[in-house]
Amino acid sequence: MTLEAQREHILSGRMYNDLTPELIGARARAVLLTSEYNDSFGRPQAEREAVLRRLLRSVGRECHFEPTFRCEFGFNISVGDHFYANFDCVMLDGGGITIGDHVLFGPRVGIYTSNHAVDAAERAAGACYAKPVVIGNNVWVGGGVTINQGVTIGDGAIIGSGSVVTRSVPAGMIAAGVPARVLREITGADKTGYRP
């Protein structure tokens, strides 16, 4: 099976063999490209984004990951405009990761779309499955947050530091905790009057 056929199979949510030579090679390519990107810190933004365009499915304007950034494949990650991730961002993107515009990540955010089989023999044979993660526009994800497979975070949501997101978070809400739960809606009372 070609790498593209395997990619489509993984994105379908069906079990797949994580140990095929094509997927092992794709992960090795991602390591090389993320290393090149991380080593480019301090170079012009256009040069850094050119590396991201070789690595990720799609990259918007002004996309920036502080070193170090790591991903599993890269080819299933789409990032919108004006994205910023603080240091140590990790993305296992087998199931696909879509990030909207004007999104901020604190340090050490991890997104995990892939999971191993529960049965020990299947797991040892490389059986995995993956589900997508979708993050809307204007989302702020605090430091040390873990986002698990199958989660959607709605537009304008905020995820508190240290949270483990196991269920979707509606738009315009603040969620936090382990597991994360919705704490409250973001309202006009949250405006401070700040003007840049």
Short mmCIF file of N, CA, C and O in Angstrom, two decimals, residues 10-11 16 18 23 27 72-73 76 91-97 111-117 127-133 147-150:
data_model
loop_
_atom_site.label_atom_id
_atom_site.label_comp_id
_atom_site.label_asym_id
_atom_site.label_seq_id
_atom_site.Cartn_x
_atom_site.Cartn_y
_atom_site.Cartn_z
N ILE A 10 -5.66 5.71 7.53
CA ILE A 10 -5.54 6.21 8.90
C ILE A 10 -6.61 7.28 9.17
O ILE A 10 -7.30 7.26 10.19
N LEU A 11 -6.75 8.21 8.22
CA LEU A 11 -7.73 9.31 8.39
C LEU A 11 -9.16 8.80 8.43
O LEU A 11 -10.05 9.47 8.96
N TYR A 16 -5.02 0.53 11.79
CA TYR A 16 -3.94 0.50 10.82
C TYR A 16 -2.69 -0.07 11.47
O TYR A 16 -2.59 -0.15 12.69
N ASP A 18 0.86 0.44 12.44
CA ASP A 18 1.79 1.53 12.73
C ASP A 18 3.23 1.19 12.36
O ASP A 18 4.08 2.07 12.36
N LEU A 23 5.22 4.13 6.94
CA LEU A 23 4.93 5.01 8.08
C LEU A 23 6.17 5.26 8.92
O LEU A 23 6.37 6.38 9.42
N ARG A 27 7.63 9.03 9.55
CA ARG A 27 8.00 9.58 10.86
C ARG A 27 9.45 10.05 10.86
O ARG A 27 9.77 11.09 11.44
N GLU A 72 4.26 13.73 14.53
CA GLU A 72 4.44 12.34 14.10
C GLU A 72 4.71 12.26 12.61
O GLU A 72 5.67 11.64 12.17
N PHE A 73 3.82 12.85 11.80
CA PHE A 73 3.96 12.81 10.34
C PHE A 73 4.06 14.22 9.75
O PHE A 73 4.79 14.44 8.82
N ASN A 76 -0.68 15.55 8.10
CA ASN A 76 -2.09 15.63 8.47
C ASN A 76 -2.41 16.85 9.33
O ASN A 76 -3.44 16.90 9.99
N MET A 91 2.66 17.06 18.48
CA MET A 91 1.43 16.70 17.79
C MET A 91 1.57 15.32 17.15
O MET A 91 2.39 15.13 16.27
N LEU A 92 0.75 14.36 17.62
CA LEU A 92 0.63 13.08 16.95
C LEU A 92 -0.57 13.21 16.02
O LEU A 92 -1.71 13.22 16.48
N ASP A 93 -0.30 13.32 14.73
CA ASP A 93 -1.30 13.77 13.78
C ASP A 93 -1.88 12.69 12.88
O ASP A 93 -2.44 13.01 11.83
N GLY A 94 -1.81 11.43 13.27
CA GLY A 94 -2.37 10.38 12.43
C GLY A 94 -3.80 10.64 12.01
O GLY A 94 -4.18 10.47 10.86
N GLY A 95 -4.63 11.05 12.96
CA GLY A 95 -6.05 11.28 12.68
C GLY A 95 -6.37 12.62 12.06
O GLY A 95 -7.51 12.87 11.70
N GLY A 96 -5.40 13.48 11.95
CA GLY A 96 -5.61 14.81 11.38
C GLY A 96 -5.81 15.85 12.47
O GLY A 96 -6.56 15.64 13.43
N ILE A 97 -5.10 16.97 12.33
CA ILE A 97 -5.22 18.10 13.25
C ILE A 97 -5.49 19.33 12.41
O ILE A 97 -4.72 19.65 11.50
N ILE A 111 -1.04 17.36 21.47
CA ILE A 111 -2.26 16.91 20.80
C ILE A 111 -2.01 15.49 20.32
O ILE A 111 -1.06 15.23 19.59
N TYR A 112 -2.89 14.57 20.73
CA TYR A 112 -2.69 13.15 20.46
C TYR A 112 -3.91 12.58 19.75
O TYR A 112 -4.91 12.29 20.39
N THR A 113 -3.84 12.43 18.43
CA THR A 113 -4.96 11.88 17.67
C THR A 113 -4.88 10.37 17.56
O THR A 113 -5.86 9.73 17.22
N SER A 114 -3.72 9.80 17.83
CA SER A 114 -3.50 8.35 17.64
C SER A 114 -3.60 7.62 18.96
O SER A 114 -3.32 8.17 20.02
N ASN A 115 -3.99 6.35 18.86
CA ASN A 115 -4.07 5.50 20.04
C ASN A 115 -3.72 4.08 19.63
O ASN A 115 -3.98 3.67 18.51
N HIS A 116 -3.15 3.33 20.55
CA HIS A 116 -2.80 1.93 20.29
C HIS A 116 -3.99 1.03 20.60
O HIS A 116 -4.88 1.39 21.38
N ALA A 117 -3.99 -0.14 20.02
CA ALA A 117 -5.03 -1.14 20.30
C ALA A 117 -5.01 -1.50 21.79
O ALA A 117 -3.96 -1.52 22.43
N ALA A 127 -1.02 -2.47 15.85
CA ALA A 127 -2.38 -1.99 15.58
C ALA A 127 -2.65 -0.67 16.30
O ALA A 127 -2.44 -0.56 17.51
N CYS A 128 -3.10 0.31 15.54
CA CYS A 128 -3.44 1.63 16.06
C CYS A 128 -4.71 2.12 15.39
O CYS A 128 -5.14 1.58 14.37
N TYR A 129 -5.29 3.16 15.93
CA TYR A 129 -6.39 3.87 15.29
C TYR A 129 -6.26 5.34 15.65
O TYR A 129 -5.58 5.69 16.62
N ALA A 130 -6.89 6.19 14.89
CA ALA A 130 -6.76 7.62 15.11
C ALA A 130 -8.08 8.33 14.83
O ALA A 130 -8.86 7.88 14.00
N LYS A 131 -8.30 9.44 15.55
CA LYS A 131 -9.47 10.28 15.35
C LYS A 131 -9.01 11.73 15.32
O LYS A 131 -8.07 12.11 16.03
N PRO A 132 -9.66 12.58 14.54
CA PRO A 132 -9.18 13.95 14.35
C PRO A 132 -9.36 14.84 15.57
O PRO A 132 -10.19 14.59 16.44
N VAL A 133 -8.57 15.91 15.60
CA VAL A 133 -8.72 17.00 16.55
C VAL A 133 -8.91 18.27 15.74
O VAL A 133 -8.16 18.53 14.79
N ILE A 147 -4.53 17.40 24.69
CA ILE A 147 -5.78 17.30 23.93
C ILE A 147 -5.81 15.92 23.30
O ILE A 147 -4.93 15.57 22.52
N ASN A 148 -6.81 15.14 23.65
CA ASN A 148 -6.91 13.76 23.18
C ASN A 148 -7.74 13.64 21.91
O ASN A 148 -8.47 14.56 21.54
N GLN A 149 -7.64 12.49 21.29
CA GLN A 149 -8.26 12.22 20.00
C GLN A 149 -9.77 12.45 20.01
O GLN A 149 -10.44 12.26 21.03
N GLY A 150 -10.28 12.88 18.85
CA GLY A 150 -11.71 13.04 18.65
C GLY A 150 -12.30 14.31 19.23
O GLY A 150 -13.51 14.50 19.21
#
